[in-house]
Every structure is written in C-alpha cells, then in structure tokens.
PDB file of C-alpha atoms in Angstrom:
ATOM      1  CA  MET A  28     113.929-160.942  95.839  1.00 45.00           C
ATOM      2  CA  LYS A  29     114.712-158.608  93.124  1.00 46.00           C
ATOM      3  CA  LEU A  30     116.809-155.573  94.118  1.00 48.00           C
ATOM      4  CA  ALA A  31     116.437-151.864  93.348  1.00 53.00           C
ATOM      5  CA  PRO A  32     118.985-150.331  91.164  1.00 52.00           C
ATOM      6  CA  ILE A  33     120.690-148.329  93.863  1.00 53.00           C
ATOM      7  CA  ALA A  34     121.149-151.284  95.708  1.00 61.00           C
ATOM      8  CA  LEU A  35     122.189-153.536  92.987  1.00 59.00           C
ATOM      9  CA  LEU A  36     125.133-150.773  92.177  1.00 56.00           C
ATOM     10  CA  HIS A  37     126.231-150.492  95.733  1.00 60.00           C
ATOM     11  CA  LYS A  38     126.595-154.282  95.862  1.00 68.00           C
ATOM     12  CA  PHE A  39     128.399-154.331  92.752  1.00 65.00           C
ATOM     13  CA  SER A  40     130.590-151.828  93.942  1.00 64.00           C
ATOM     14  CA  THR A  41     130.953-153.434  97.253  1.00 69.00           C
ATOM     15  CA  VAL A  42     132.227-156.462  95.199  1.00 71.00           C
ATOM     16  CA  LEU A  43     134.370-154.388  93.246  1.00 71.00           C
ATOM     17  CA  LEU A  44     136.329-152.938  96.430  1.00 68.00           C
ATOM     18  CA  ALA A  45     136.675-156.708  97.787  1.00 71.00           C
ATOM     19  CA  VAL A  46     138.310-157.946  94.462  1.00 74.00           C
ATOM     20  CA  LEU A  47     140.558-154.822  93.716  1.00 73.00           C
ATOM     21  CA  LYS A  48     141.825-153.703  97.086  1.00 71.00           C
ATOM     22  CA  PRO A  49     144.311-156.473  97.613  1.00 75.00           C
ATOM     23  CA  LEU A  50     146.020-155.771  94.261  1.00 77.00           C
ATOM     24  CA  GLY A  51     148.171-153.195  95.759  1.00 79.00           C
ATOM     25  CA  ILE A  52     148.861-150.222  93.719  1.00 84.00           C
ATOM     26  CA  TRP A  53     147.268-151.647  91.016  1.00 86.00           C
ATOM     27  CA  GLY A  54     144.141-152.093  92.783  1.00 85.00           C
ATOM     28  CA  VAL A  55     144.545-148.272  94.009  1.00 88.00           C
ATOM     29  CA  GLY A  56     144.524-147.117  90.306  1.00 89.00           C
ATOM     30  CA  ALA A  57     141.586-149.530  89.340  1.00 86.00           C
ATOM     31  CA  LEU A  58     139.216-148.432  92.057  1.00 86.00           C
ATOM     32  CA  ALA A  59     140.231-144.797  91.526  1.00 89.00           C
ATOM     33  CA  LEU A  60     139.400-144.936  87.766  1.00 90.00           C
ATOM     34  CA  ILE A  61     135.960-146.805  88.376  1.00 85.00           C
ATOM     35  CA  ASP A  62     135.128-144.144  91.231  1.00 85.00           C
ATOM     36  CA  SER A  63     135.894-141.192  89.254  1.00 89.00           C
ATOM     37  CA  ALA A  64     133.760-142.567  86.008  1.00 86.00           C
ATOM     38  CA  LEU A  65     129.878-142.966  87.047  1.00 75.00           C
ATOM     39  CA  ILE A  66     130.377-146.172  89.492  1.00 71.00           C
ATOM     40  CA  PRO A  67     130.817-144.781  92.907  1.00 69.00           C
ATOM     41  CA  ILE A  68     132.563-147.342  95.131  1.00 70.00           C
ATOM     42  CA  PRO A  69     131.247-147.617  98.745  1.00 66.00           C
ATOM     43  CA  VAL A  70     134.050-145.509 100.297  1.00 69.00           C
ATOM     44  CA  SER A  71     135.460-142.396  98.841  1.00 77.00           C
ATOM     45  CA  MET A  72     138.969-142.738  97.394  1.00 84.00           C
ATOM     46  CA  ASP A  73     140.759-140.677 100.162  1.00 83.00           C
ATOM     47  CA  GLY A  74     139.598-143.349 102.817  1.00 80.00           C
ATOM     48  CA  VAL A  75     141.111-146.069 100.484  1.00 84.00           C
ATOM     49  CA  VAL A  76     144.423-144.160 100.080  1.00 87.00           C
ATOM     50  CA  ILE A  77     144.375-143.679 103.643  1.00 85.00           C
ATOM     51  CA  GLY A  78     143.840-147.317 104.332  1.00 83.00           C
ATOM     52  CA  TYR A  79     146.658-148.451 102.094  1.00 87.00           C
ATOM     53  CA  VAL A  80     149.130-145.718 103.349  1.00 88.00           C
ATOM     54  CA  ALA A  81     148.316-146.639 106.776  1.00 85.00           C
ATOM     55  CA  ALA A  82     149.362-150.169 106.038  1.00 83.00           C
ATOM     56  CA  ASN A  83     152.493-148.895 104.051  1.00 86.00           C
ATOM     57  CA  HIS A  84     153.998-145.838 104.574  1.00 86.00           C
ATOM     58  CA  HIS A  85     156.607-145.891 102.460  1.00 89.00           C
ATOM     59  CA  ARG A  86     154.460-145.876  99.109  1.00 90.00           C
ATOM     60  CA  PHE A  87     152.353-143.019  99.968  1.00 91.00           C
ATOM     61  CA  LEU A  88     153.729-140.974  96.919  1.00 93.00           C
ATOM     62  CA  ALA A  89     152.972-143.977  94.562  1.00 93.00           C
ATOM     63  CA  TYR A  90     149.429-144.583  96.224  1.00 93.00           C
ATOM     64  CA  SER A  91     148.679-140.594  95.467  1.00 94.00           C
ATOM     65  CA  LEU A  92     150.061-140.298  92.071  1.00 94.00           C
ATOM     66  CA  ILE A  93     148.300-143.720  90.788  1.00 94.00           C
ATOM     67  CA  ALA A  94     145.178-142.544  92.141  1.00 94.00           C
ATOM     68  CA  ALA A  95     145.519-138.822  91.099  1.00 95.00           C
ATOM     69  CA  VAL A  96     146.131-140.217  87.221  1.00 95.00           C
ATOM     70  CA  ALA A  97     143.521-142.804  87.532  1.00 94.00           C
ATOM     71  CA  SER A  98     140.894-140.329  88.921  1.00 94.00           C
ATOM     72  CA  ALA A  99     141.486-138.025  85.839  1.00 95.00           C
ATOM     73  CA  ILE A 100     141.118-140.541  83.125  1.00 95.00           C
ATOM     74  CA  GLY A 101     137.806-141.717  84.768  1.00 94.00           C
ATOM     75  CA  SER A 102     136.806-138.284  84.820  1.00 94.00           C
ATOM     76  CA  LEU A 103     136.625-138.277  81.022  1.00 94.00           C
ATOM     77  CA  VAL A 104     133.466-140.499  81.269  1.00 93.00           C
ATOM     78  CA  PRO A 105     131.120-137.471  82.641  1.00 90.00           C
ATOM     79  CA  PHE A 106     133.313-134.998  80.821  1.00 92.00           C
ATOM     80  CA  TYR A 107     132.189-136.448  77.243  1.00 92.00           C
ATOM     81  CA  ILE A 108     128.833-137.276  78.602  1.00 89.00           C
ATOM     82  CA  GLY A 109     128.896-133.318  78.850  1.00 86.00           C
ATOM     83  CA  ARG A 110     130.488-132.218  75.426  1.00 86.00           C
ATOM     84  CA  ALA A 111     127.852-134.774  73.965  1.00 85.00           C
ATOM     85  CA  GLY A 112     124.537-133.747  74.996  1.00 75.00           C
ATOM     86  CA  GLY A 113     124.888-131.558  78.027  1.00 72.00           C
ATOM     87  CA  GLU A 114     123.666-128.067  76.384  1.00 71.00           C
ATOM     88  CA  LEU A 115     120.705-129.359  75.481  1.00 72.00           C
ATOM     89  CA  PHE A 116     120.072-130.587  78.943  1.00 69.00           C
ATOM     90  CA  LEU A 117     120.710-127.552  80.253  1.00 71.00           C
ATOM     91  CA  LEU A 118     119.257-125.406  77.938  1.00 67.00           C
ATOM     92  CA  LYS A 119     115.982-127.334  79.114  1.00 69.00           C
ATOM     93  CA  ARG A 120     116.017-126.046  82.681  1.00 65.00           C
ATOM     94  CA  ILE A 121     117.442-122.398  82.313  1.00 63.00           C
ATOM     95  CA  ASN A 122     116.953-119.858  79.559  1.00 67.00           C
ATOM     96  CA  ARG A 123     119.904-119.158  76.881  1.00 72.00           C
ATOM     97  CA  GLU A 124     120.602-115.879  78.492  1.00 75.00           C
ATOM     98  CA  ARG A 125     121.356-117.387  82.082  1.00 71.00           C
ATOM     99  CA  TYR A 126     123.345-120.169  80.348  1.00 71.00           C
ATOM    100  CA  GLU A 127     125.442-117.520  78.534  1.00 77.00           C
ATOM    101  CA  ARG A 128     126.188-115.713  81.839  1.00 76.00           C
ATOM    102  CA  ILE A 129     127.299-119.242  83.496  1.00 73.00           C
ATOM    103  CA  ARG A 130     129.472-120.274  80.663  1.00 76.00           C
ATOM    104  CA  ASP A 131     131.257-116.743  80.479  1.00 76.00           C
ATOM    105  CA  ARG A 132     131.856-116.821  84.072  1.00 75.00           C
ATOM    106  CA  PHE A 133     133.389-120.662  83.972  1.00 77.00           C
ATOM    107  CA  GLU A 134     135.810-119.985  80.873  1.00 76.00           C
ATOM    108  CA  HIS A 135     137.380-116.883  82.891  1.00 78.00           C
ATOM    109  CA  GLN A 136     138.192-119.294  85.630  1.00 82.00           C
ATOM    110  CA  GLU A 137     137.920-122.785  84.335  1.00 85.00           C
ATOM    111  CA  PHE A 138     140.953-124.731  85.894  1.00 89.00           C
ATOM    112  CA  LEU A 139     140.472-123.473  89.043  1.00 87.00           C
ATOM    113  CA  ALA A 140     136.556-123.967  88.831  1.00 85.00           C
ATOM    114  CA  ILE A 141     137.840-127.740  88.158  1.00 90.00           C
ATOM    115  CA  MET A 142     140.846-128.103  90.359  1.00 92.00           C
ATOM    116  CA  ILE A 143     139.204-126.595  93.532  1.00 88.00           C
ATOM    117  CA  PRO A 144     136.464-128.919  93.824  1.00 87.00           C
ATOM    118  CA  ALA A 145     138.772-132.098  92.903  1.00 91.00           C
ATOM    119  CA  MET A 146     140.776-131.230  96.139  1.00 90.00           C
ATOM    120  CA  LEU A 147     137.843-131.311  98.343  1.00 83.00           C
ATOM    121  CA  PRO A 148     136.378-134.637  99.575  1.00 77.00           C
ATOM    122  CA  PRO A 149     132.972-135.757  99.440  1.00 73.00           C
ATOM    123  CA  PRO A 150     130.428-134.901  99.533  1.00 72.00           C
ATOM    124  CA  THR A 151     131.712-132.309  97.027  1.00 77.00           C
ATOM    125  CA  PRO A 152     129.776-133.076  93.735  1.00 80.00           C
ATOM    126  CA  LEU A 153     132.669-133.332  91.673  1.00 86.00           C
ATOM    127  CA  LYS A 154     130.918-135.158  88.708  1.00 86.00           C
ATOM    128  CA  LEU A 155     128.648-131.956  88.313  1.00 83.00           C
ATOM    129  CA  PHE A 156     131.784-129.870  87.441  1.00 86.00           C
ATOM    130  CA  GLU A 157     133.166-132.438  85.030  1.00 89.00           C
ATOM    131  CA  PHE A 158     129.906-132.565  83.387  1.00 86.00           C
ATOM    132  CA  ALA A 159     129.917-128.769  83.388  1.00 84.00           C
ATOM    133  CA  ALA A 160     133.548-128.868  81.902  1.00 87.00           C
ATOM    134  CA  GLY A 161     132.316-130.700  79.160  1.00 88.00           C
ATOM    135  CA  VAL A 162     129.124-128.739  78.303  1.00 85.00           C
ATOM    136  CA  PHE A 163     131.232-125.752  78.440  1.00 85.00           C
ATOM    137  CA  GLU A 164     133.662-127.212  75.932  1.00 86.00           C
ATOM    138  CA  MET A 165     136.742-126.733  78.201  1.00 89.00           C
ATOM    139  CA  LYS A 166     139.834-128.195  76.451  1.00 91.00           C
ATOM    140  CA  THR A 167     140.634-131.905  77.131  1.00 93.00           C
ATOM    141  CA  VAL A 168     144.203-131.252  78.369  1.00 94.00           C
ATOM    142  CA  PRO A 169     143.726-128.516  81.130  1.00 93.00           C
ATOM    143  CA  PHE A 170     140.859-130.324  81.979  1.00 94.00           C
ATOM    144  CA  LEU A 171     142.762-133.599  82.659  1.00 96.00           C
ATOM    145  CA  LEU A 172     145.786-131.546  84.302  1.00 96.00           C
ATOM    146  CA  ALA A 173     143.201-129.484  86.600  1.00 94.00           C
ATOM    147  CA  ILE A 174     141.710-132.901  87.976  1.00 95.00           C
ATOM    148  CA  PHE A 175     144.964-134.396  88.390  1.00 96.00           C
ATOM    149  CA  CYS A 176     146.466-131.471  90.378  1.00 95.00           C
ATOM    150  CA  GLY A 177     143.428-131.190  92.551  1.00 94.00           C
ATOM    151  CA  LYS A 178     143.763-135.429  93.244  1.00 94.00           C
ATOM    152  CA  PHE A 179     147.184-135.478  93.746  1.00 95.00           C
ATOM    153  CA  THR A 180     146.821-132.768  96.244  1.00 94.00           C
ATOM    154  CA  GLN A 181     144.028-134.221  97.960  1.00 92.00           C
ATOM    155  CA  PHE A 182     145.521-137.813  98.120  1.00 93.00           C
ATOM    156  CA  LEU A 183     148.833-136.361  99.232  1.00 93.00           C
ATOM    157  CA  VAL A 184     147.463-134.441 101.973  1.00 90.00           C
ATOM    158  CA  CYS A 185     145.617-136.947 103.369  1.00 88.00           C
ATOM    159  CA  SER A 186     148.565-139.620 103.193  1.00 90.00           C
ATOM    160  CA  LEU A 187     151.060-137.361 104.744  1.00 90.00           C
ATOM    161  CA  LEU A 188     148.726-136.382 107.374  1.00 87.00           C
ATOM    162  CA  THR A 189     148.008-140.263 108.136  1.00 86.00           C
ATOM    163  CA  ILE A 190     151.615-141.018 108.163  1.00 87.00           C
ATOM    164  CA  TRP A 191     152.395-137.940 111.233  1.00 86.00           C
ATOM    165  CA  PHE A 192     149.139-138.349 112.873  1.00 82.00           C
ATOM    166  CA  GLY A 193     147.484-141.743 112.053  1.00 75.00           C
ATOM    167  CA  PRO A 194     144.397-142.553 110.279  1.00 66.00           C
ATOM    168  CA  THR A 195     141.885-141.625 113.315  1.00 68.00           C
ATOM    169  CA  LEU A 196     142.580-137.907 112.924  1.00 61.00           C
ATOM    170  CA  ILE A 197     141.838-138.024 109.033  1.00 57.00           C
ATOM    171  CA  HIS A 198     138.356-139.611 109.486  1.00 58.00           C
ATOM    172  CA  SER A 199     137.599-137.036 112.617  1.00 60.00           C
ATOM    173  CA  LEU A 200     138.383-134.615 110.057  1.00 59.00           C
ATOM    174  CA  ARG A 201     136.322-135.649 107.097  1.00 58.00           C
ATOM    175  CA  HIS A 202     133.292-135.908 109.804  1.00 60.00           C
ATOM    176  CA  LEU A 203     133.742-132.404 110.682  1.00 55.00           C
ATOM    177  CA  PHE A 204     134.100-131.147 106.857  1.00 58.00           C
ATOM    178  CA  HIS A 205     130.785-133.110 106.531  1.00 57.00           C
ATOM    179  CA  GLN A 206     129.144-131.005 108.877  1.00 59.00           C
ATOM    180  CA  HIS A 207     130.554-127.687 108.199  1.00 57.00           C
ATOM    181  CA  LEU A 208     131.084-128.045 104.193  1.00 55.00           C
ATOM    182  CA  ASP A 209     129.915-124.649 103.294  1.00 62.00           C
ATOM    183  CA  ILE A 210     132.576-122.938 106.000  1.00 61.00           C
ATOM    184  CA  VAL A 211     135.233-125.251 104.693  1.00 58.00           C
ATOM    185  CA  ILE A 212     134.656-124.586 100.864  1.00 60.00           C
ATOM    186  CA  GLY A 213     134.246-120.614 102.193  1.00 64.00           C
ATOM    187  CA  ILE A 214     137.942-120.905 103.759  1.00 62.00           C
ATOM    188  CA  ALA A 215     139.398-123.016 100.894  1.00 60.00           C
ATOM    189  CA  ALA A 216     138.155-120.660  98.231  1.00 61.00           C
ATOM    190  CA  ALA A 217     139.640-117.824 100.304  1.00 62.00           C
ATOM    191  CA  ALA A 218     142.935-119.222 100.281  1.00 59.00           C
ATOM    192  CA  ILE A 219     142.810-120.159  96.898  1.00 56.00           C
ATOM    193  CA  ILE A 220     142.227-116.363  95.841  1.00 60.00           C
ATOM    194  CA  TRP A 221     144.915-115.046  98.179  1.00 60.00           C
ATOM    195  CA  LEU A 222     147.643-117.541  96.939  1.00 54.00           C
ATOM    196  CA  ILE A 223     146.797-116.192  93.250  1.00 54.00           C
ATOM    197  CA  PHE A 224     146.657-113.024  94.324  1.00 57.00           C
ATOM    198  CA  TYR A 225     150.179-113.315  96.002  1.00 53.00           C
ATOM    199  CA  ILE A 226     151.561-115.030  92.368  1.00 50.00           C
ATOM    200  CA  VAL A 227     150.481-112.042  90.603  1.00 52.00           C
ATOM    201  CA  ARG A 228     152.129-109.588  92.933  1.00 56.00           C
ATOM    202  CA  LYS A 229     155.501-111.779  92.493  1.00 52.00           C
ATOM    203  CA  VAL A 230     155.067-112.283  88.803  1.00 48.00           C
ATOM    204  CA  PHE A 231     154.836-108.576  88.051  1.00 49.00           C
ATOM    205  CA  ASP A 232     158.579-107.104  88.341  1.00 49.00           C
ATOM    206  CA  ARG A 233     157.784-103.820  89.646  1.00 46.00           C
ATOM    207  CA  PRO A 234     159.647-101.154  91.162  1.00 47.00           C
ATOM    208  CA  LYS A 235     159.906-101.740  95.173  1.00 47.00           C
ATOM    209  CA  GLY A 236     157.704 -99.247  96.761  1.00 48.00           C
ATOM    210  CA  ILE A 237     154.991 -98.899  93.854  1.00 46.00           C
ATOM    211  CA  SER A 238     151.599-100.913  94.899  1.00 47.00           C
ATOM    212  CA  LEU A 239     149.276-102.541  92.775  1.00 44.00           C
ATOM    213  CA  PRO A 240     146.035-100.894  92.281  1.00 46.00           C
ATOM    214  CA  SER A 241     144.010-102.915  94.679  1.00 44.00           C
ATOM    215  CA  GLU A 242     146.687-101.822  97.248  1.00 44.00           C
ATOM    216  CA  GLU A 243     146.149 -97.889  96.612  1.00 48.00           C
ATOM    217  CA  GLU A 244     144.240 -96.282  99.211  1.00 47.00           C
ATOM    218  CA  VAL A 245     140.672 -94.486  98.197  1.00 41.00           C
TER     219      VAL A 245
END
C-alpha cells in the first residue's frame, strides 16, 4: 500500500526518534537538529528534553544546552531558504508597499521577533519566523543567538519544572497552553515589553527623582 507523503514523513521521523533517543545527550542534539530543520519529529523537542531530564536530573543543564545549540544550527535551513527565494515568494502574495512596511517593523525589533517565538512551545509557528528572518536578511550571528537564547530558555524552564514538580505538571501546562495560545502569547509579549522598559530605565544613569518621558503626567 502506498503511503501519503505526510504519513511517510511521520513514519520516517518516528524511526529516527526510536534510533536516536537511546543515544543520550548526542541523541538530544541530533533530534533537535533534525526537528529544527524541515523534518519535525512526532513529539515536540521540549517533550523530548522533559523525558531525558525525568530519567536523569543531574544532566538537565547539558540536555538544555545541547538541544538549544542544535536547534539554532538546524534553524539555518529555513533561514537560508527564506534568504534564497523568500522575497519573491512573499511579493507574489502581497504588494511591495505592504512588504516594505512588514520589513521595517521586523528590522526595528528583529532579535525579539525571533527570540520570543523560539521560547514558546508548539504550536507556535517558529519556522515561519525563521523563514521571515531570512527573507528580511537578518544577520546570521544575531539570528543564531536569538534562536539559542529562546530555545535555551524554553528547555531550561521545562527542565527545572520537571525536576521540581515532575513531568505530569509540564504536560498539563502544555495542554493549557494549546487551549489558550493567544492569551499566553499576549502575556509573554507584555512581560518582555515590561522587562525591556525596566532595563532601559536602569541603563540610563538619570538623576534620582527625574522621571522618564513615559512616566510624566499629561
């Protein structure tokens, strides 16, 4: 019986998961590399990391680190696909004026535009953001750092929660996240904006008692 392309891809990724998962830390890296490229594995990478950490708490930092590094390297595949021909792909679907507006907004906050989606678990469409980063010609090193920071944060938080509360809580939180994705993204974005504002306040060495423009009363 002939398998459909999606079913064939799922079967292939299932075999990869079964072969690579027993390899320990190198299996984590290989699975993260494959998953962040164009071949998704049957379970999300945060679920893979949770499984490893639940079995061996002492290596949680190594699992998180290698998974984040491998995810960043694998993300170069959709990134360079976007850089190679993504502009023509988008211009066939939107006009030049709208394309320029989207690009300008992206360039003003490109690091956060990649790091925040990288922090969020599925079904966040991270590959679309990676593709867009390539289309809008984001520099490679900042792109890799954004993916690494986001993924390392995601995996580290999942690992610590698994150690403290067990994997059952994480799976419940992921289910809740899927049900209320828009609310969670809104809260995460608001938290990031507040954090940036707080850092900016601390960076500027202003005299005590002088408020920032946004703090002045109208």
